[in-house]
PDB file of C-alpha atoms in Angstrom:
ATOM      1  CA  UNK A   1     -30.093  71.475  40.800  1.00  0.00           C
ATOM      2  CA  UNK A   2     -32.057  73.129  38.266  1.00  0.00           C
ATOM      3  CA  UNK A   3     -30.665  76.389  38.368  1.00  0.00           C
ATOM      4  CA  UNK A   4     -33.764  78.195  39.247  1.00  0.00           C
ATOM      5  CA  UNK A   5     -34.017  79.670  42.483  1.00  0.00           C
ATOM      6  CA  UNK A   6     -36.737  80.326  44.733  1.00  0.00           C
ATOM      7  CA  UNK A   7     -37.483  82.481  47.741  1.00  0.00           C
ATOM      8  CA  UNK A   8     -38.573  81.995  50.305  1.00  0.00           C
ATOM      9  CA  UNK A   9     -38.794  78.273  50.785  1.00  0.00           C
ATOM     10  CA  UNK A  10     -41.682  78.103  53.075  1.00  0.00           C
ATOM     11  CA  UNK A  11     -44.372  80.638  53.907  1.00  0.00           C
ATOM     12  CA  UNK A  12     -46.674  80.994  56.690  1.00  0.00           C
ATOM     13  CA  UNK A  13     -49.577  83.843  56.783  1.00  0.00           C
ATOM     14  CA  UNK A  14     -52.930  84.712  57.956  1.00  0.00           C
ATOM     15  CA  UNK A  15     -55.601  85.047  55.800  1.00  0.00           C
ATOM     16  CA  UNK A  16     -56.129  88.492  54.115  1.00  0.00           C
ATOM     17  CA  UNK A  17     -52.627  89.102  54.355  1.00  0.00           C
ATOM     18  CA  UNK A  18     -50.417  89.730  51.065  1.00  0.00           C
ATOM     19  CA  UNK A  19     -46.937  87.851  50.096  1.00  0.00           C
ATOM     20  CA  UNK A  20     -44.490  88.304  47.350  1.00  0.00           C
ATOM     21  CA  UNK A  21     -42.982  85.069  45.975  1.00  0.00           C
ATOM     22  CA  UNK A  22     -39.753  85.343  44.170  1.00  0.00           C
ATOM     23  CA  UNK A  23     -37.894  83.525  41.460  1.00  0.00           C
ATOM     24  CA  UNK A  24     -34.714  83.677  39.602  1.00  0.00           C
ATOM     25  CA  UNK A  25     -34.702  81.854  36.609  1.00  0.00           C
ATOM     26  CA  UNK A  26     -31.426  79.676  34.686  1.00  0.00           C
ATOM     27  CA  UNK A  27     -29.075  82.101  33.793  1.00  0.00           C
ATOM     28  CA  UNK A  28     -29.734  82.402  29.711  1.00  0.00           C
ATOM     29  CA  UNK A  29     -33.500  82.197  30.063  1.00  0.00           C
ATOM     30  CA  UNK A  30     -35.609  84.512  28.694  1.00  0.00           C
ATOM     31  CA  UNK A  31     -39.076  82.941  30.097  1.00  0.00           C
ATOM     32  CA  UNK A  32     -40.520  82.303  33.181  1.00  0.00           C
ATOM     33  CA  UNK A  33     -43.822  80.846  34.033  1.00  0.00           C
ATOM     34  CA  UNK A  34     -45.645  80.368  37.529  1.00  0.00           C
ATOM     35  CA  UNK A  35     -47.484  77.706  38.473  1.00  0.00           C
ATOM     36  CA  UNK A  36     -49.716  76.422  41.167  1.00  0.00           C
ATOM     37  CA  UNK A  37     -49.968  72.886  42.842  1.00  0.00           C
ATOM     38  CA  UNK A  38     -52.344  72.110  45.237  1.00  0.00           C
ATOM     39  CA  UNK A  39     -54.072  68.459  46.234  1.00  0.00           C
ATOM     40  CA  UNK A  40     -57.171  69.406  44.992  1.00  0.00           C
ATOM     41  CA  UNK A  41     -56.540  70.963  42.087  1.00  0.00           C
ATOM     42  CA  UNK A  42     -52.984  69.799  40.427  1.00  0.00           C
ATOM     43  CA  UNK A  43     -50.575  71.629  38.571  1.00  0.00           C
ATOM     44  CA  UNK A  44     -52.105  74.509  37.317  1.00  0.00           C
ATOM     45  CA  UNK A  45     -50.391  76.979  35.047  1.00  0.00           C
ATOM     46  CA  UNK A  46     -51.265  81.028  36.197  1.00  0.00           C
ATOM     47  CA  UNK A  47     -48.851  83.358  34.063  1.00  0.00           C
ATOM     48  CA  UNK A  48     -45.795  83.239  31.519  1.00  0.00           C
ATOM     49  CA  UNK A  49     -43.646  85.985  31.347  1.00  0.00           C
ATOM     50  CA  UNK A  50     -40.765  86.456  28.389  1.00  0.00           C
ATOM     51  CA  UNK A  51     -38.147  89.012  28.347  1.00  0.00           C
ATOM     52  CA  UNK A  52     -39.726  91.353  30.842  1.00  0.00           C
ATOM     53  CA  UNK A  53     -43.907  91.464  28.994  1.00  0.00           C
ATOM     54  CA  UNK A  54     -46.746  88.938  30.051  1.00  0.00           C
ATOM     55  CA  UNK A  55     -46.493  86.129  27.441  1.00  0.00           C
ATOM     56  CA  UNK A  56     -49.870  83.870  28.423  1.00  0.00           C
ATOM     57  CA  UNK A  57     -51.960  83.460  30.930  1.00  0.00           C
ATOM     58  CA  UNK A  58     -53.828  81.226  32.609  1.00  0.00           C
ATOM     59  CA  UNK A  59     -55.791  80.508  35.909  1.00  0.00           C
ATOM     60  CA  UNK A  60     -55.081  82.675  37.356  1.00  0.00           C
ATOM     61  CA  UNK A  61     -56.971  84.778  40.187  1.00  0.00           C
ATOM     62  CA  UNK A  62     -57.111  89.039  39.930  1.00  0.00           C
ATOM     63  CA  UNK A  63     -56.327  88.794  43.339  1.00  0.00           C
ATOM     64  CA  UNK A  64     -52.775  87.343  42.330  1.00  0.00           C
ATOM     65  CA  UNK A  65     -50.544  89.297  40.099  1.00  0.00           C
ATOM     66  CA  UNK A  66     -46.848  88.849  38.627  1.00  0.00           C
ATOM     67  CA  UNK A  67     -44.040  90.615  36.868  1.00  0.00           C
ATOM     68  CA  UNK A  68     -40.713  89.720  35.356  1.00  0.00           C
ATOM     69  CA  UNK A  69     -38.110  92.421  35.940  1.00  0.00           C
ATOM     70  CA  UNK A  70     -35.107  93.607  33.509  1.00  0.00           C
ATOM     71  CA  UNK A  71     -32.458  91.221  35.208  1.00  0.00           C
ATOM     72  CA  UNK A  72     -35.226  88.722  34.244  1.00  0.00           C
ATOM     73  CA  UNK A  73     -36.071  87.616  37.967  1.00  0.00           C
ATOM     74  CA  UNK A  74     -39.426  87.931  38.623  1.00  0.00           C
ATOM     75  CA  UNK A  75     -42.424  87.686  41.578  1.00  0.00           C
ATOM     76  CA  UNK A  76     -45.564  86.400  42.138  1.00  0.00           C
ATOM     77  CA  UNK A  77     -47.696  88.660  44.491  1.00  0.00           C
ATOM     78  CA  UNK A  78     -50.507  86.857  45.856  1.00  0.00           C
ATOM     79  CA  UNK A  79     -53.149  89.529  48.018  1.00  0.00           C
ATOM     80  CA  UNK A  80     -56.362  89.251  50.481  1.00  0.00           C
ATOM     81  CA  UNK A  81     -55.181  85.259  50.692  1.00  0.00           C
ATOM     82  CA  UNK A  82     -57.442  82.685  51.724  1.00  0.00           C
ATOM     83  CA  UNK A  83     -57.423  78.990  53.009  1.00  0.00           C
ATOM     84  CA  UNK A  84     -57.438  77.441  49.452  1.00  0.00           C
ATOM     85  CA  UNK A  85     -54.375  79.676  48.588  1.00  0.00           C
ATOM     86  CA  UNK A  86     -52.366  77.160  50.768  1.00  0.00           C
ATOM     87  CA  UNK A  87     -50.316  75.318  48.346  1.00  0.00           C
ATOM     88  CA  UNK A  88     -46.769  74.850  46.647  1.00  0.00           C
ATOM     89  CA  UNK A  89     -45.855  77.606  44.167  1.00  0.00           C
ATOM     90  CA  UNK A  90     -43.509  76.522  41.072  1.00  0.00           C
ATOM     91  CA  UNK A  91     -41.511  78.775  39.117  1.00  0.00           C
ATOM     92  CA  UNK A  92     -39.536  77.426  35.924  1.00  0.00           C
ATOM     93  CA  UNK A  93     -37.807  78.995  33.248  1.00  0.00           C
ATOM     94  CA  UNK A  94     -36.876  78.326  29.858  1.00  0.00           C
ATOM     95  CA  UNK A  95     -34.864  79.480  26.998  1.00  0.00           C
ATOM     96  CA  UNK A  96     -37.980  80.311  24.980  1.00  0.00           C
ATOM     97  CA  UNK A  97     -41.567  79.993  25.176  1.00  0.00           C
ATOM     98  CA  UNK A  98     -42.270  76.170  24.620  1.00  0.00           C
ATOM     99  CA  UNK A  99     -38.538  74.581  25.050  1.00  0.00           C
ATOM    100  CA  UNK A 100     -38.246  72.663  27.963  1.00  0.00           C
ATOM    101  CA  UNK A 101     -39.129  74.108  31.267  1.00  0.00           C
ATOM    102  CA  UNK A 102     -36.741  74.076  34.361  1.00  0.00           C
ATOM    103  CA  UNK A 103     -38.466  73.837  37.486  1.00  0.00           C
ATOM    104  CA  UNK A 104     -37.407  75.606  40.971  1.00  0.00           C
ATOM    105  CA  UNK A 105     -37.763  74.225  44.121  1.00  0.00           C
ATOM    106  CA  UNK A 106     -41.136  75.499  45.048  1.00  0.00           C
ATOM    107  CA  UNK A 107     -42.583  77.685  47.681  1.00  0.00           C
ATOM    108  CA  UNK A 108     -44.456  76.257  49.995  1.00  0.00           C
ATOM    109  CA  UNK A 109     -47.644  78.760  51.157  1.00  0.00           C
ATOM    110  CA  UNK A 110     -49.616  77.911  54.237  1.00  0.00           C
ATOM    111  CA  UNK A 111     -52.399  80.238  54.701  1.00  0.00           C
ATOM    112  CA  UNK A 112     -53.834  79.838  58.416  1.00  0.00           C
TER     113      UNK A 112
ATOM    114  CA  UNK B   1     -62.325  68.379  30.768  1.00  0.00           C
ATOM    115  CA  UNK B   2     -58.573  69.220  30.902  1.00  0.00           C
ATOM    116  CA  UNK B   3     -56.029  69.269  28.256  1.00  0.00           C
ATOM    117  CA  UNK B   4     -53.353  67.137  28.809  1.00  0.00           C
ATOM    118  CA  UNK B   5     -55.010  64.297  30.475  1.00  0.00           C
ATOM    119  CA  UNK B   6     -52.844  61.320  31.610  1.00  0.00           C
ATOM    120  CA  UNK B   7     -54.238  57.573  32.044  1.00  0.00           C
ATOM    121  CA  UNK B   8     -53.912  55.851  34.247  1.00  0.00           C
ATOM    122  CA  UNK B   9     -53.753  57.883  37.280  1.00  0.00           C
ATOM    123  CA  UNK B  10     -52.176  55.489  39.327  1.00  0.00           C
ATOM    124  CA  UNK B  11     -49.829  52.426  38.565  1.00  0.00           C
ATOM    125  CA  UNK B  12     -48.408  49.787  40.621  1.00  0.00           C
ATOM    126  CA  UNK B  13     -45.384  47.347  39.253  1.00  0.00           C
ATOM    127  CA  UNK B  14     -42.911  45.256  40.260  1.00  0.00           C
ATOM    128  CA  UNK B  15     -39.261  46.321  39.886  1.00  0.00           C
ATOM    129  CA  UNK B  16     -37.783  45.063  36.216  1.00  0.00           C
ATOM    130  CA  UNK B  17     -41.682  45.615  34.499  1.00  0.00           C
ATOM    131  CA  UNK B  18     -42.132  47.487  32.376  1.00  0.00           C
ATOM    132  CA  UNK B  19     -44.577  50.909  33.003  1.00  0.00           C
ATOM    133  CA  UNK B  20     -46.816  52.926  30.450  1.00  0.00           C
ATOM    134  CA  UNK B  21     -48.372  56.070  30.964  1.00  0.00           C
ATOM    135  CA  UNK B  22     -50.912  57.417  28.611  1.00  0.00           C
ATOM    136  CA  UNK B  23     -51.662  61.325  27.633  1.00  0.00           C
ATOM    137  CA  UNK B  24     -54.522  62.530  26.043  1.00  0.00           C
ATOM    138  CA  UNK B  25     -55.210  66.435  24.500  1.00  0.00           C
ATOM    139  CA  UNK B  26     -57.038  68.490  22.696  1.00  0.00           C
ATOM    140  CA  UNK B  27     -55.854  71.040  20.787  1.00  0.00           C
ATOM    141  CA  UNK B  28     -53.731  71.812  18.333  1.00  0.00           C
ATOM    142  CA  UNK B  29     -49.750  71.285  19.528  1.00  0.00           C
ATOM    143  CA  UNK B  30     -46.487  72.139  18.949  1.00  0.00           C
ATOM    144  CA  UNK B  31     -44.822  69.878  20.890  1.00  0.00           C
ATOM    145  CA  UNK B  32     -45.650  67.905  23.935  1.00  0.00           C
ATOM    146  CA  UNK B  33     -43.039  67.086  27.026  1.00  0.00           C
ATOM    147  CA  UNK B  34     -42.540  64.614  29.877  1.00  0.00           C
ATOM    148  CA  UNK B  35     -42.129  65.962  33.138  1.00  0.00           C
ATOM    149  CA  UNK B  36     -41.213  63.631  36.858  1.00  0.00           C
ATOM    150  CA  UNK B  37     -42.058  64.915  40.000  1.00  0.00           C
ATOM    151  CA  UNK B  38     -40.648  63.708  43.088  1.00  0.00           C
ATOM    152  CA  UNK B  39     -42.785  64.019  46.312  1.00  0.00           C
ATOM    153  CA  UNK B  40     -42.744  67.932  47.255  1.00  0.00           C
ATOM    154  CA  UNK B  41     -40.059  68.548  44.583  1.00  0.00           C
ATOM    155  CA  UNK B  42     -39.797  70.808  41.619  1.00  0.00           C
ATOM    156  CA  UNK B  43     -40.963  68.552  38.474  1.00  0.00           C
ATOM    157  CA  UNK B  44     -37.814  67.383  35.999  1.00  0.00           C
ATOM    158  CA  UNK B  45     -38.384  67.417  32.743  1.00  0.00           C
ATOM    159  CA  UNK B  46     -37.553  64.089  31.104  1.00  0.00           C
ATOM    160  CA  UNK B  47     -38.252  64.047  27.273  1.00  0.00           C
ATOM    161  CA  UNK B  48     -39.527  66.449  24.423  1.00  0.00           C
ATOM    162  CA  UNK B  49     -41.507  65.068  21.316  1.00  0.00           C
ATOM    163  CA  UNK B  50     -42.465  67.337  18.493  1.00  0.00           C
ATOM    164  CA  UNK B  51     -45.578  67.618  16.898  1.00  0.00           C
ATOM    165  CA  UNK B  52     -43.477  65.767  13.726  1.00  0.00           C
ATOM    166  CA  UNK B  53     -42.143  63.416  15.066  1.00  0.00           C
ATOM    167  CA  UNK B  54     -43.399  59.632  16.051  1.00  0.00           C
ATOM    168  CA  UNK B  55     -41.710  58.308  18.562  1.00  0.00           C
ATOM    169  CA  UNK B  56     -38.468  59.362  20.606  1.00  0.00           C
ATOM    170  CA  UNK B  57     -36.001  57.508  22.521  1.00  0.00           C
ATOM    171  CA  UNK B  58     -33.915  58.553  25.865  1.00  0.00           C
ATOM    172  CA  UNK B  59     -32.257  54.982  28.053  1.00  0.00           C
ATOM    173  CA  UNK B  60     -34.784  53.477  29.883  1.00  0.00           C
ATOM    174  CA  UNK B  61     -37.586  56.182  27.916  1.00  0.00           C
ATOM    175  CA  UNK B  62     -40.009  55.772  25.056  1.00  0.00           C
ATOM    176  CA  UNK B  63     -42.096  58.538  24.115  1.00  0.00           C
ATOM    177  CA  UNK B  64     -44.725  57.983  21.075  1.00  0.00           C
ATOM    178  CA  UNK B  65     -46.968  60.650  19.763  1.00  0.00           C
ATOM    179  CA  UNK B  66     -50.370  60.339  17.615  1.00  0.00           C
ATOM    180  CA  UNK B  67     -51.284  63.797  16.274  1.00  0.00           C
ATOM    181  CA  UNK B  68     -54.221  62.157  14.820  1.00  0.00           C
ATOM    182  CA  UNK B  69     -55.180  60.270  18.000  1.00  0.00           C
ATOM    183  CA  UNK B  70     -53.717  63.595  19.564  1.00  0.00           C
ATOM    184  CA  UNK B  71     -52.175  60.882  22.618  1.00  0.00           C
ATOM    185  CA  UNK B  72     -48.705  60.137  23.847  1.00  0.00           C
ATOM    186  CA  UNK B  73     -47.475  57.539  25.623  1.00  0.00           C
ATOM    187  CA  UNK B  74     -44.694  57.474  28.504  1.00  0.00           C
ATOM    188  CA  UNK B  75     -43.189  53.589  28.444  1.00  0.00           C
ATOM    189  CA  UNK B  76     -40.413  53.225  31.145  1.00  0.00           C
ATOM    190  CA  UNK B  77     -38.470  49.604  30.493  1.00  0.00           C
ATOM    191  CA  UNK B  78     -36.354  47.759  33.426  1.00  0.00           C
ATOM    192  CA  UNK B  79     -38.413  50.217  35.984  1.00  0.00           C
ATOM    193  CA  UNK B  80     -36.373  50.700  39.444  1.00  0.00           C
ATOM    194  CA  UNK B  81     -37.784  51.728  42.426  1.00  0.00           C
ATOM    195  CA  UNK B  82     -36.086  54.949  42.067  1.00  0.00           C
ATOM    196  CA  UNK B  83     -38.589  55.156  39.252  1.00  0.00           C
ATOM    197  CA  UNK B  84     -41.226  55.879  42.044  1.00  0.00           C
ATOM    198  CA  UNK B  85     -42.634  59.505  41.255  1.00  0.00           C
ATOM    199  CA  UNK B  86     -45.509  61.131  39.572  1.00  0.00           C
ATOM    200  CA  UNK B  87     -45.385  61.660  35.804  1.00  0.00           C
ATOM    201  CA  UNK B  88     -46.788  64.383  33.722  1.00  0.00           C
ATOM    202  CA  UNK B  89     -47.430  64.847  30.360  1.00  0.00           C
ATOM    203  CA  UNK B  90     -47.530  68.614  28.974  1.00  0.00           C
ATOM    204  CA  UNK B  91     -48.444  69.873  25.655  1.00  0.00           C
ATOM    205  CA  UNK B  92     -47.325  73.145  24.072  1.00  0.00           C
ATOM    206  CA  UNK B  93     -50.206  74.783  22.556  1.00  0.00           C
ATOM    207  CA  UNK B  94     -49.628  75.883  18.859  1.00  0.00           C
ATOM    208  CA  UNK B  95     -52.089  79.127  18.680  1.00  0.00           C
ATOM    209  CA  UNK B  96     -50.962  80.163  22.391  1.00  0.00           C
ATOM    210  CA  UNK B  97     -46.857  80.000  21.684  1.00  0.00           C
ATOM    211  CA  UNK B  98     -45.459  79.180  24.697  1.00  0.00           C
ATOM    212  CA  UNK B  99     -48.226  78.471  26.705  1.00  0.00           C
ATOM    213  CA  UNK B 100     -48.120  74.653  28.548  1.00  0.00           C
ATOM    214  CA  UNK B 101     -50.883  72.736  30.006  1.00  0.00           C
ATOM    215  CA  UNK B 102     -49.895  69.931  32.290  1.00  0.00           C
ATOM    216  CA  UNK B 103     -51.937  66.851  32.640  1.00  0.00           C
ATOM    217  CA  UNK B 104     -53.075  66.270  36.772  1.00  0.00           C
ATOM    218  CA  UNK B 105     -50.529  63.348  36.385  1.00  0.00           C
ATOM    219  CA  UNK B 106     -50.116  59.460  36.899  1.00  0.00           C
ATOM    220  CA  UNK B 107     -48.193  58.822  39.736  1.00  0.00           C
ATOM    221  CA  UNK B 108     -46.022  55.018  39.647  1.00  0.00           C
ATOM    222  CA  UNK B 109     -44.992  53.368  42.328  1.00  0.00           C
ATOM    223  CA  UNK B 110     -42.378  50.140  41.710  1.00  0.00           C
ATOM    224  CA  UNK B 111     -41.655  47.674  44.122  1.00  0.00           C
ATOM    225  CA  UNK B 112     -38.481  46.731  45.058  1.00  0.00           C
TER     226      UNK B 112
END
């Protein structure tokens, strides 16, 4: 157990529709990043957050959008979803930007 | 092409052989880590090698890192079959603080 948490576990929606992924990181950790992994295109990185303001960003969509609140927990909103949204959604945290990264579970998105 | 490239992408051994995993990247780093995924689980990070250091030991792990080759390898000794997962290398960029890129991965599979 990495001590990251992730809600919910699985996901099932229609396409067009909006969902709010959430994550609480390891208690102590300042940063948390969001990442994508589908089959196609592997782990990609979208957004780092660290204590509460957008740290770096990466691929990630306008359509998608994330924040990290001031008890540090934070959500991935993902809007007007499509087909190729379908795919498992990693949060990890770390003490600082850099150090290593603990992983959650994953949320598993099926867009129909 | 991507940052964090690992070689090769797929390795097959016998149980007690030895395994090697290759990463490749391109920019400037301030570190670069080993992650393991399971099948469908969060990814684990396994070892940490600084941009000043040369090689790094943890059991069964060797990490080695070439800034001027700007590669790592992964060498696992004695692999298990519990060994079995995908591997990923990511690098920390040094202009970017914080910001990791992760490899697409070389997944090992040891026979028992």
């Amino acid at each position: 157990d990495s001590g990251v948490t992730q809600t919910p576990k699985h996901l099932i929606t229609a396409t067009g529709q909006r969902v709010t992924l959430r994550c609480s990181p390891r208690s102590g950790d300042l940063s948390v990043y969001w990442y994508q992994q589908s089959l196609d295109q592997g782990l990609q990185f979208l957004i780092q957050y660290y204590n509460g303001e957008e740290r770096a960003k990466g691929n990630i969509l306008e359509r998608f959008s994330a924040q990290q609140f001031p008890d540090l927990h934070s959500e991935l909103n993902l809007s007007s979803l499509e087909l190729g949204d379908s795919a498992l959604y990693f949060c990890a945290s770390s003490v600082y930007g850099g150090n290593e990264q603990f992983f959650g579970p994953g949320t598993r998105l099926t867009v129909l | 092409s991507q940052q964090g490239e690992e070689d090769p992408q797929a390795l097959s051994i016998q149980e007690g052989e030895n395994a090697t995993m290759n990463c490749s990247y391109k920019t400037s780093i301030n570190n670069l880590q080993w992650y393991r995924q399971n099948s469908g689980r969060g990814l684990v990070h396994l070892i940490l090698i600084r941009s000043n250091e040369r090689e790094k030991h943890s059991g069964r792990l060797r990490v080695t890192l070439d800034t001027s080759k700007k590669s790592s390898s992964l060498l696992i000794t004695a692999s298990r079959a519990a060994d079995t997962a995908s591997y990923f290398c990511a690098t920390v960029d040094n202009t970017n603080a914080g910001k990791s890129t992760f490899g697409d991965g070389t997944t090992l599979t040891v026979k028992p």
